[in-house]
Amino acid sequence: ERNCLNTSSLGTGELIWDAIDKGARQIYLFIGGSATTEAGLGILQALGINAINKGQILPPVGSSLVDITEFDTSGLKIEPQELEFIVVCDVRNPLYGPQGAAFVYAPQKGADQQAVHLLDKGLRNFADIIRQQRGLNVHDFEGSGAAGGIAAGIKSFFPARIQRGIDTIMELVDLRTALSRADLVITGEGKLDGQTLEGKVIAGVHGLCKIAGKKLAVICGSSTLTPEQTRDMGFWEVQPLVKDDIPMQEALDNAFELVSKRAFELLSARSFNDL
């Protein structure tokens, strides 16, 4: 289970096929944090695309990548043009190389150095086969190395858009419309620091609030920002769970109650006339 030479995205592929079989034609695929490094071979097999070595179907796992000589699409369960994948991803790594899926992420999934080199070689082979067979370059777009190369696998055979997570969530919940009706926007973060606006969720919400001229407050786990930095970053109010009388472990153990408490404190700390 902890050997990413042998782990597979097949289960995710079965979930996708179940959705398609029930009528879904637009698939939001949120990738990241996988235990796999197999370029989505499992997903592809669940949808009827098999990796082949000299006429034999290969198991959809990372160790098979180096042995692929072609892909067989004769068993496709649905015409690719009938589907649209929105692959949601915040990772920018390429498929292979020093910053690729194997070298950067496979060690977190249990791979030793020998396995990392084998997986990287396999991912290169995967990209070469796709280039030869389908005329596509899938190794160097931003996010092609996410979740062990799943984005590259999907893009090799299906219409797919790669989108940032926060952009996708804001689109799905129609945040712009909700924000237009709001007096105050409250968002959250684990830790608030000087790098926060280079991140994901708060940076996205902050950008929308700035455009719409809305005040933005933050409830976070902890904060290293001074009041001056808070103002400079454009936050109306910041309320961390961790304070002088609340250590980290207590905040973790009582997060629900503390978030509720901080929400009331946030709204009590500033005059509603400020809104």
PDB file of C-alpha atoms in Angstrom:
ATOM      1  CA  GLU A   1       0.000   0.000   0.000  1.00  0.00           C
ATOM      2  CA  ARG A   2       2.879   2.383   0.693  1.00  0.00           C
ATOM      3  CA  ASN A   3       4.918   1.486  -2.395  1.00  0.00           C
ATOM      4  CA  CYS A   4       4.204   4.018  -5.120  1.00  0.00           C
ATOM      5  CA  LEU A   5       5.639   1.663  -7.716  1.00  0.00           C
ATOM      6  CA  ASN A   6       2.485  -0.369  -7.098  1.00  0.00           C
ATOM      7  CA  THR A   7      -0.221   2.177  -6.235  1.00  0.00           C
ATOM      8  CA  SER A   8      -2.847   3.117  -8.802  1.00  0.00           C
ATOM      9  CA  SER A   9      -5.473   5.751  -9.580  1.00  0.00           C
ATOM     10  CA  LEU A  10      -7.810   2.975 -10.781  1.00  0.00           C
ATOM     11  CA  GLY A  11     -10.293   3.627  -7.949  1.00  0.00           C
ATOM     12  CA  THR A  12     -10.567   7.274  -8.915  1.00  0.00           C
ATOM     13  CA  GLY A  13     -11.143   6.159 -12.495  1.00  0.00           C
ATOM     14  CA  GLU A  14     -13.972   3.878 -11.378  1.00  0.00           C
ATOM     15  CA  LEU A  15     -15.604   6.819  -9.576  1.00  0.00           C
ATOM     16  CA  ILE A  16     -15.263   8.938 -12.719  1.00  0.00           C
ATOM     17  CA  TRP A  17     -16.783   6.203 -14.878  1.00  0.00           C
ATOM     18  CA  ASP A  18     -19.663   5.799 -12.437  1.00  0.00           C
ATOM     19  CA  ALA A  19     -20.392   9.530 -12.757  1.00  0.00           C
ATOM     20  CA  ILE A  20     -20.195   9.341 -16.555  1.00  0.00           C
ATOM     21  CA  ASP A  21     -22.422   6.268 -16.587  1.00  0.00           C
ATOM     22  CA  LYS A  22     -24.991   8.266 -14.608  1.00  0.00           C
ATOM     23  CA  GLY A  23     -24.919  11.050 -17.202  1.00  0.00           C
ATOM     24  CA  ALA A  24     -22.118  13.392 -16.142  1.00  0.00           C
ATOM     25  CA  ARG A  25     -20.307  14.988 -19.061  1.00  0.00           C
ATOM     26  CA  GLN A  26     -18.351  17.683 -17.244  1.00  0.00           C
ATOM     27  CA  ILE A  27     -15.916  16.265 -14.714  1.00  0.00           C
ATOM     28  CA  TYR A  28     -14.211  18.378 -12.063  1.00  0.00           C
ATOM     29  CA  LEU A  29     -11.131  16.390 -11.097  1.00  0.00           C
ATOM     30  CA  PHE A  30      -9.384  17.795  -8.027  1.00  0.00           C
ATOM     31  CA  ILE A  31      -5.843  16.451  -7.995  1.00  0.00           C
ATOM     32  CA  GLY A  32      -3.054  16.573  -5.441  1.00  0.00           C
ATOM     33  CA  GLY A  33      -2.072  14.582  -2.394  1.00  0.00           C
ATOM     34  CA  SER A  34      -2.241  11.263  -4.229  1.00  0.00           C
ATOM     35  CA  ALA A  35      -0.291   8.151  -3.244  1.00  0.00           C
ATOM     36  CA  THR A  36       0.411   7.466  -6.922  1.00  0.00           C
ATOM     37  CA  THR A  37       3.079   8.192  -9.517  1.00  0.00           C
ATOM     38  CA  GLU A  38       1.639   6.536 -12.623  1.00  0.00           C
ATOM     39  CA  ALA A  39       0.512   9.386 -14.918  1.00  0.00           C
ATOM     40  CA  GLY A  40      -3.112   8.448 -14.387  1.00  0.00           C
ATOM     41  CA  LEU A  41      -2.808   4.962 -15.913  1.00  0.00           C
ATOM     42  CA  GLY A  42      -5.475   3.701 -13.505  1.00  0.00           C
ATOM     43  CA  ILE A  43      -7.986   6.392 -14.473  1.00  0.00           C
ATOM     44  CA  LEU A  44      -7.284   5.751 -18.139  1.00  0.00           C
ATOM     45  CA  GLN A  45      -7.798   1.995 -17.754  1.00  0.00           C
ATOM     46  CA  ALA A  46     -11.109   2.530 -15.956  1.00  0.00           C
ATOM     47  CA  LEU A  47     -12.246   4.576 -18.967  1.00  0.00           C
ATOM     48  CA  GLY A  48     -11.112   1.902 -21.439  1.00  0.00           C
ATOM     49  CA  ILE A  49      -7.580   2.989 -22.355  1.00  0.00           C
ATOM     50  CA  ASN A  50      -4.862   0.423 -21.737  1.00  0.00           C
ATOM     51  CA  ALA A  51      -1.092   0.762 -21.573  1.00  0.00           C
ATOM     52  CA  ILE A  52       0.490  -1.943 -23.732  1.00  0.00           C
ATOM     53  CA  ASN A  53       3.848  -3.673 -23.896  1.00  0.00           C
ATOM     54  CA  LYS A  54       4.300  -5.827 -26.984  1.00  0.00           C
ATOM     55  CA  GLY A  55       0.633  -6.723 -27.147  1.00  0.00           C
ATOM     56  CA  GLN A  56       0.166  -7.314 -23.424  1.00  0.00           C
ATOM     57  CA  ILE A  57      -1.915  -5.077 -21.146  1.00  0.00           C
ATOM     58  CA  LEU A  58       0.214  -3.625 -18.366  1.00  0.00           C
ATOM     59  CA  PRO A  59      -1.083  -3.154 -14.818  1.00  0.00           C
ATOM     60  CA  PRO A  60      -1.920   0.536 -14.241  1.00  0.00           C
ATOM     61  CA  VAL A  61       0.879   1.251 -11.758  1.00  0.00           C
ATOM     62  CA  GLY A  62       4.048   3.324 -11.674  1.00  0.00           C
ATOM     63  CA  SER A  63       6.423   0.442 -12.317  1.00  0.00           C
ATOM     64  CA  SER A  64       4.699  -0.147 -15.674  1.00  0.00           C
ATOM     65  CA  LEU A  65       5.541   3.288 -17.067  1.00  0.00           C
ATOM     66  CA  VAL A  66       8.999   2.316 -18.336  1.00  0.00           C
ATOM     67  CA  ASP A  67       7.564  -0.678 -20.228  1.00  0.00           C
ATOM     68  CA  ILE A  68       4.849   1.081 -22.245  1.00  0.00           C
ATOM     69  CA  THR A  69       5.286   0.703 -25.998  1.00  0.00           C
ATOM     70  CA  GLU A  70       1.829   1.957 -27.035  1.00  0.00           C
ATOM     71  CA  PHE A  71      -1.697   2.724 -25.842  1.00  0.00           C
ATOM     72  CA  ASP A  72      -4.772   0.801 -26.925  1.00  0.00           C
ATOM     73  CA  THR A  73      -7.879   3.000 -27.119  1.00  0.00           C
ATOM     74  CA  SER A  74     -10.126   0.444 -28.822  1.00  0.00           C
ATOM     75  CA  GLY A  75     -11.967  -0.203 -25.544  1.00  0.00           C
ATOM     76  CA  LEU A  76     -12.876   3.430 -24.854  1.00  0.00           C
ATOM     77  CA  LYS A  77     -16.184   3.542 -22.999  1.00  0.00           C
ATOM     78  CA  ILE A  78     -17.137   7.021 -24.238  1.00  0.00           C
ATOM     79  CA  GLU A  79     -16.038   9.269 -27.068  1.00  0.00           C
ATOM     80  CA  PRO A  80     -13.516  11.785 -25.653  1.00  0.00           C
ATOM     81  CA  GLN A  81     -15.220  14.739 -27.357  1.00  0.00           C
ATOM     82  CA  GLU A  82     -18.359  14.013 -25.325  1.00  0.00           C
ATOM     83  CA  LEU A  83     -16.497  14.869 -22.113  1.00  0.00           C
ATOM     84  CA  GLU A  84     -14.865  17.914 -20.611  1.00  0.00           C
ATOM     85  CA  PHE A  85     -12.426  17.577 -17.748  1.00  0.00           C
ATOM     86  CA  ILE A  86     -11.688  20.540 -15.520  1.00  0.00           C
ATOM     87  CA  VAL A  87      -8.526  19.457 -13.744  1.00  0.00           C
ATOM     88  CA  VAL A  88      -8.189  21.480 -10.563  1.00  0.00           C
ATOM     89  CA  CYS A  89      -4.608  21.825  -9.450  1.00  0.00           C
ATOM     90  CA  ASP A  90      -2.396  24.240  -7.495  1.00  0.00           C
ATOM     91  CA  VAL A  91       0.893  22.502  -8.300  1.00  0.00           C
ATOM     92  CA  ARG A  92       3.038  23.832 -11.136  1.00  0.00           C
ATOM     93  CA  ASN A  93       5.580  21.026 -11.447  1.00  0.00           C
ATOM     94  CA  PRO A  94       6.333  19.476 -14.853  1.00  0.00           C
ATOM     95  CA  LEU A  95       5.859  15.768 -15.460  1.00  0.00           C
ATOM     96  CA  TYR A  96       9.493  14.711 -15.158  1.00  0.00           C
ATOM     97  CA  GLY A  97      12.973  16.036 -14.426  1.00  0.00           C
ATOM     98  CA  PRO A  98      14.487  17.546 -11.253  1.00  0.00           C
ATOM     99  CA  GLN A  99      11.247  19.439 -10.461  1.00  0.00           C
ATOM    100  CA  GLY A 100       8.978  16.696 -11.774  1.00  0.00           C
ATOM    101  CA  ALA A 101       6.496  14.339 -10.157  1.00  0.00           C
ATOM    102  CA  ALA A 102       8.998  11.626  -9.239  1.00  0.00           C
ATOM    103  CA  PHE A 103      11.882  13.651  -7.827  1.00  0.00           C
ATOM    104  CA  VAL A 104       9.775  16.158  -5.886  1.00  0.00           C
ATOM    105  CA  TYR A 105       6.826  14.103  -4.655  1.00  0.00           C
ATOM    106  CA  ALA A 106       7.537  10.359  -4.918  1.00  0.00           C
ATOM    107  CA  PRO A 107       9.794  10.324  -1.806  1.00  0.00           C
ATOM    108  CA  GLN A 108       6.758  11.532   0.180  1.00  0.00           C
ATOM    109  CA  LYS A 109       4.909   8.485  -1.131  1.00  0.00           C
ATOM    110  CA  GLY A 110       7.483   5.944   0.027  1.00  0.00           C
ATOM    111  CA  ALA A 111       9.870   5.868  -2.940  1.00  0.00           C
ATOM    112  CA  ASP A 112      13.600   5.380  -2.324  1.00  0.00           C
ATOM    113  CA  GLN A 113      16.183   6.851  -4.702  1.00  0.00           C
ATOM    114  CA  GLN A 114      16.154   3.808  -6.978  1.00  0.00           C
ATOM    115  CA  ALA A 115      12.369   3.985  -7.281  1.00  0.00           C
ATOM    116  CA  VAL A 116      12.472   7.740  -7.894  1.00  0.00           C
ATOM    117  CA  HIS A 117      14.844   7.294 -10.842  1.00  0.00           C
ATOM    118  CA  LEU A 118      12.764   4.424 -12.243  1.00  0.00           C
ATOM    119  CA  LEU A 119       9.557   6.471 -11.974  1.00  0.00           C
ATOM    120  CA  ASP A 120      11.150   9.525 -13.585  1.00  0.00           C
ATOM    121  CA  LYS A 121      12.403   7.356 -16.441  1.00  0.00           C
ATOM    122  CA  GLY A 122       8.907   5.899 -16.748  1.00  0.00           C
ATOM    123  CA  LEU A 123       7.245   9.316 -16.850  1.00  0.00           C
ATOM    124  CA  ARG A 124       9.652  10.341 -19.620  1.00  0.00           C
ATOM    125  CA  ASN A 125       8.729   7.185 -21.525  1.00  0.00           C
ATOM    126  CA  PHE A 126       5.018   7.928 -21.045  1.00  0.00           C
ATOM    127  CA  ALA A 127       5.486  11.424 -22.508  1.00  0.00           C
ATOM    128  CA  ASP A 128       7.525  10.036 -25.415  1.00  0.00           C
ATOM    129  CA  ILE A 129       4.848   7.461 -26.283  1.00  0.00           C
ATOM    130  CA  ILE A 130       2.108  10.122 -26.182  1.00  0.00           C
ATOM    131  CA  ARG A 131       4.218  12.369 -28.412  1.00  0.00           C
ATOM    132  CA  GLN A 132       4.821   9.544 -30.902  1.00  0.00           C
ATOM    133  CA  GLN A 133       1.319   8.085 -30.896  1.00  0.00           C
ATOM    134  CA  ARG A 134      -0.833  11.190 -30.417  1.00  0.00           C
ATOM    135  CA  GLY A 135       1.387  14.105 -31.432  1.00  0.00           C
ATOM    136  CA  LEU A 136       0.949  15.824 -28.064  1.00  0.00           C
ATOM    137  CA  ASN A 137       3.465  17.312 -25.651  1.00  0.00           C
ATOM    138  CA  VAL A 138       2.133  16.720 -22.142  1.00  0.00           C
ATOM    139  CA  HIS A 139       5.274  16.979 -20.049  1.00  0.00           C
ATOM    140  CA  ASP A 140       5.808  20.682 -19.453  1.00  0.00           C
ATOM    141  CA  PHE A 141       2.496  22.499 -18.940  1.00  0.00           C
ATOM    142  CA  GLU A 142       1.988  23.865 -15.416  1.00  0.00           C
ATOM    143  CA  GLY A 143       0.630  21.071 -13.251  1.00  0.00           C
ATOM    144  CA  SER A 144       1.491  18.179 -15.545  1.00  0.00           C
ATOM    145  CA  GLY A 145       3.369  16.591 -12.641  1.00  0.00           C
ATOM    146  CA  ALA A 146       0.566  17.010 -10.098  1.00  0.00           C
ATOM    147  CA  ALA A 147      -0.724  13.869  -8.333  1.00  0.00           C
ATOM    148  CA  GLY A 148       1.961  11.737  -9.931  1.00  0.00           C
ATOM    149  CA  GLY A 149       1.223  12.973 -13.448  1.00  0.00           C
ATOM    150  CA  ILE A 150      -2.556  12.530 -13.522  1.00  0.00           C
ATOM    151  CA  ALA A 151      -3.065  15.857 -15.307  1.00  0.00           C
ATOM    152  CA  ALA A 152      -0.709  14.724 -18.072  1.00  0.00           C
ATOM    153  CA  GLY A 153      -2.587  11.428 -18.403  1.00  0.00           C
ATOM    154  CA  ILE A 154      -5.986  13.095 -18.693  1.00  0.00           C
ATOM    155  CA  LYS A 155      -4.755  15.711 -21.165  1.00  0.00           C
ATOM    156  CA  SER A 156      -3.267  12.960 -23.321  1.00  0.00           C
ATOM    157  CA  PHE A 157      -6.684  11.566 -24.255  1.00  0.00           C
ATOM    158  CA  PHE A 158      -9.481  13.941 -23.237  1.00  0.00           C
ATOM    159  CA  PRO A 159     -10.390  17.616 -23.615  1.00  0.00           C
ATOM    160  CA  ALA A 160      -9.134  19.158 -20.400  1.00  0.00           C
ATOM    161  CA  ARG A 161      -8.648  22.567 -18.815  1.00  0.00           C
ATOM    162  CA  ILE A 162      -6.206  23.046 -15.966  1.00  0.00           C
ATOM    163  CA  GLN A 163      -7.462  25.520 -13.344  1.00  0.00           C
ATOM    164  CA  ARG A 164      -6.277  26.787  -9.968  1.00  0.00           C
ATOM    165  CA  GLY A 165      -8.237  25.495  -7.017  1.00  0.00           C
ATOM    166  CA  ILE A 166      -9.353  28.834  -5.615  1.00  0.00           C
ATOM    167  CA  ASP A 167     -10.422  30.113  -9.054  1.00  0.00           C
ATOM    168  CA  THR A 168     -12.519  26.990  -9.565  1.00  0.00           C
ATOM    169  CA  ILE A 169     -14.185  27.137  -6.148  1.00  0.00           C
ATOM    170  CA  MET A 170     -14.988  30.830  -6.584  1.00  0.00           C
ATOM    171  CA  GLU A 171     -16.557  30.001  -9.945  1.00  0.00           C
ATOM    172  CA  LEU A 172     -18.549  27.014  -8.630  1.00  0.00           C
ATOM    173  CA  VAL A 173     -20.037  28.928  -5.690  1.00  0.00           C
ATOM    174  CA  ASP A 174     -20.506  32.099  -7.790  1.00  0.00           C
ATOM    175  CA  LEU A 175     -18.536  34.087  -5.235  1.00  0.00           C
ATOM    176  CA  ARG A 176     -18.623  37.282  -7.309  1.00  0.00           C
ATOM    177  CA  THR A 177     -22.427  37.450  -7.046  1.00  0.00           C
ATOM    178  CA  ALA A 178     -22.449  36.630  -3.335  1.00  0.00           C
ATOM    179  CA  LEU A 179     -19.711  39.157  -2.704  1.00  0.00           C
ATOM    180  CA  SER A 180     -21.618  41.909  -4.525  1.00  0.00           C
ATOM    181  CA  ARG A 181     -24.400  41.609  -1.912  1.00  0.00           C
ATOM    182  CA  ALA A 182     -22.082  41.480   1.113  1.00  0.00           C
ATOM    183  CA  ASP A 183     -21.147  44.196   3.584  1.00  0.00           C
ATOM    184  CA  LEU A 184     -18.246  42.185   4.934  1.00  0.00           C
ATOM    185  CA  VAL A 185     -16.384  39.117   3.631  1.00  0.00           C
ATOM    186  CA  ILE A 186     -14.867  36.674   6.131  1.00  0.00           C
ATOM    187  CA  THR A 187     -12.351  34.085   4.993  1.00  0.00           C
ATOM    188  CA  GLY A 188      -9.927  31.718   6.711  1.00  0.00           C
ATOM    189  CA  GLU A 189      -6.386  30.381   6.698  1.00  0.00           C
ATOM    190  CA  GLY A 190      -4.292  28.035   8.786  1.00  0.00           C
ATOM    191  CA  LYS A 191      -1.480  30.508   9.385  1.00  0.00           C
ATOM    192  CA  LEU A 192      -1.444  34.164   8.422  1.00  0.00           C
ATOM    193  CA  ASP A 193       2.006  35.575   7.662  1.00  0.00           C
ATOM    194  CA  GLY A 194       3.919  37.735   5.224  1.00  0.00           C
ATOM    195  CA  GLN A 195       3.583  35.108   2.494  1.00  0.00           C
ATOM    196  CA  THR A 196      -0.193  34.800   2.758  1.00  0.00           C
ATOM    197  CA  LEU A 197      -1.020  36.869  -0.315  1.00  0.00           C
ATOM    198  CA  GLU A 198       1.298  34.661  -2.374  1.00  0.00           C
ATOM    199  CA  GLY A 199      -0.850  31.667  -1.460  1.00  0.00           C
ATOM    200  CA  LYS A 200      -4.186  30.331  -2.614  1.00  0.00           C
ATOM    201  CA  VAL A 201      -7.487  30.911  -0.846  1.00  0.00           C
ATOM    202  CA  ILE A 202      -6.944  34.260   0.839  1.00  0.00           C
ATOM    203  CA  ALA A 203      -5.091  35.655  -2.167  1.00  0.00           C
ATOM    204  CA  GLY A 204      -8.029  34.779  -4.436  1.00  0.00           C
ATOM    205  CA  VAL A 205     -10.685  36.177  -2.115  1.00  0.00           C
ATOM    206  CA  HIS A 206      -8.548  39.247  -1.383  1.00  0.00           C
ATOM    207  CA  GLY A 207      -8.257  39.961  -5.108  1.00  0.00           C
ATOM    208  CA  LEU A 208     -12.031  39.831  -5.621  1.00  0.00           C
ATOM    209  CA  CYS A 209     -12.680  42.033  -2.586  1.00  0.00           C
ATOM    210  CA  LYS A 210     -10.197  44.589  -3.832  1.00  0.00           C
ATOM    211  CA  ILE A 211     -11.915  44.766  -7.227  1.00  0.00           C
ATOM    212  CA  ALA A 212     -15.380  45.038  -5.643  1.00  0.00           C
ATOM    213  CA  GLY A 213     -14.325  47.450  -2.896  1.00  0.00           C
ATOM    214  CA  LYS A 214     -15.421  45.080  -0.108  1.00  0.00           C
ATOM    215  CA  LYS A 215     -13.895  44.788   3.357  1.00  0.00           C
ATOM    216  CA  LEU A 216     -12.164  41.485   4.108  1.00  0.00           C
ATOM    217  CA  ALA A 217     -11.737  39.922   7.552  1.00  0.00           C
ATOM    218  CA  VAL A 218      -9.784  36.777   8.405  1.00  0.00           C
ATOM    219  CA  ILE A 219     -10.266  34.107  11.058  1.00  0.00           C
ATOM    220  CA  CYS A 220      -7.102  31.996  11.135  1.00  0.00           C
ATOM    221  CA  GLY A 221      -5.347  29.378  13.196  1.00  0.00           C
ATOM    222  CA  SER A 222      -2.446  31.669  14.032  1.00  0.00           C
ATOM    223  CA  SER A 223      -1.009  34.960  12.811  1.00  0.00           C
ATOM    224  CA  THR A 224       2.466  36.474  12.816  1.00  0.00           C
ATOM    225  CA  LEU A 225       1.284  39.781  11.313  1.00  0.00           C
ATOM    226  CA  THR A 226       1.582  43.034  13.227  1.00  0.00           C
ATOM    227  CA  PRO A 227      -1.394  45.454  13.216  1.00  0.00           C
ATOM    228  CA  GLU A 228       0.542  47.593  10.733  1.00  0.00           C
ATOM    229  CA  GLN A 229       1.079  44.620   8.390  1.00  0.00           C
ATOM    230  CA  THR A 230      -2.601  43.717   8.703  1.00  0.00           C
ATOM    231  CA  ARG A 231      -3.579  47.188   7.546  1.00  0.00           C
ATOM    232  CA  ASP A 232      -0.932  47.268   4.804  1.00  0.00           C
ATOM    233  CA  MET A 233      -2.215  43.939   3.429  1.00  0.00           C
ATOM    234  CA  GLY A 234      -5.722  45.358   3.299  1.00  0.00           C
ATOM    235  CA  PHE A 235      -7.431  43.274   5.995  1.00  0.00           C
ATOM    236  CA  TRP A 236     -10.278  44.926   7.912  1.00  0.00           C
ATOM    237  CA  GLU A 237      -9.748  42.675  10.928  1.00  0.00           C
ATOM    238  CA  VAL A 238      -7.775  39.529  11.806  1.00  0.00           C
ATOM    239  CA  GLN A 239      -8.788  37.115  14.572  1.00  0.00           C
ATOM    240  CA  PRO A 240      -6.423  34.157  15.219  1.00  0.00           C
ATOM    241  CA  LEU A 241      -7.499  31.175  17.298  1.00  0.00           C
ATOM    242  CA  VAL A 242      -4.075  31.030  18.966  1.00  0.00           C
ATOM    243  CA  LYS A 243      -3.639  33.921  21.402  1.00  0.00           C
ATOM    244  CA  ASP A 244      -1.628  34.516  24.590  1.00  0.00           C
ATOM    245  CA  ASP A 245      -4.104  32.528  26.673  1.00  0.00           C
ATOM    246  CA  ILE A 246      -4.816  29.891  23.982  1.00  0.00           C
ATOM    247  CA  PRO A 247      -1.831  27.685  23.006  1.00  0.00           C
ATOM    248  CA  MET A 248      -1.697  25.811  19.709  1.00  0.00           C
ATOM    249  CA  GLN A 249      -2.828  22.430  21.034  1.00  0.00           C
ATOM    250  CA  GLU A 250      -5.853  23.935  22.765  1.00  0.00           C
ATOM    251  CA  ALA A 251      -6.758  25.727  19.530  1.00  0.00           C
ATOM    252  CA  LEU A 252      -6.513  22.444  17.625  1.00  0.00           C
ATOM    253  CA  ASP A 253      -8.581  20.577  20.186  1.00  0.00           C
ATOM    254  CA  ASN A 254     -11.330  23.225  20.352  1.00  0.00           C
ATOM    255  CA  ALA A 255     -11.311  24.667  16.839  1.00  0.00           C
ATOM    256  CA  PHE A 256     -15.093  24.684  16.304  1.00  0.00           C
ATOM    257  CA  GLU A 257     -15.888  26.548  19.504  1.00  0.00           C
ATOM    258  CA  LEU A 258     -13.003  28.972  19.014  1.00  0.00           C
ATOM    259  CA  VAL A 259     -13.951  29.816  15.425  1.00  0.00           C
ATOM    260  CA  SER A 260     -17.461  30.685  16.633  1.00  0.00           C
ATOM    261  CA  LYS A 261     -16.053  32.764  19.483  1.00  0.00           C
ATOM    262  CA  ARG A 262     -13.609  34.596  17.193  1.00  0.00           C
ATOM    263  CA  ALA A 263     -16.430  35.424  14.765  1.00  0.00           C
ATOM    264  CA  PHE A 264     -18.313  37.253  17.535  1.00  0.00           C
ATOM    265  CA  GLU A 265     -15.099  38.933  18.690  1.00  0.00           C
ATOM    266  CA  LEU A 266     -14.348  40.016  15.141  1.00  0.00           C
ATOM    267  CA  LEU A 267     -17.722  41.700  14.776  1.00  0.00           C
ATOM    268  CA  SER A 268     -17.453  43.239  18.227  1.00  0.00           C
ATOM    269  CA  ALA A 269     -13.939  44.544  17.691  1.00  0.00           C
ATOM    270  CA  ARG A 270     -14.866  47.071  15.042  1.00  0.00           C
ATOM    271  CA  SER A 271     -17.838  49.381  14.658  1.00  0.00           C
ATOM    272  CA  PHE A 272     -20.451  48.391  12.136  1.00  0.00           C
ATOM    273  CA  ASN A 273     -20.217  52.004  11.003  1.00  0.00           C
ATOM    274  CA  ASP A 274     -16.846  51.004   9.552  1.00  0.00           C
ATOM    275  CA  LEU A 275     -18.691  48.796   7.097  1.00  0.00           C
TER     276      LEU A 275
END
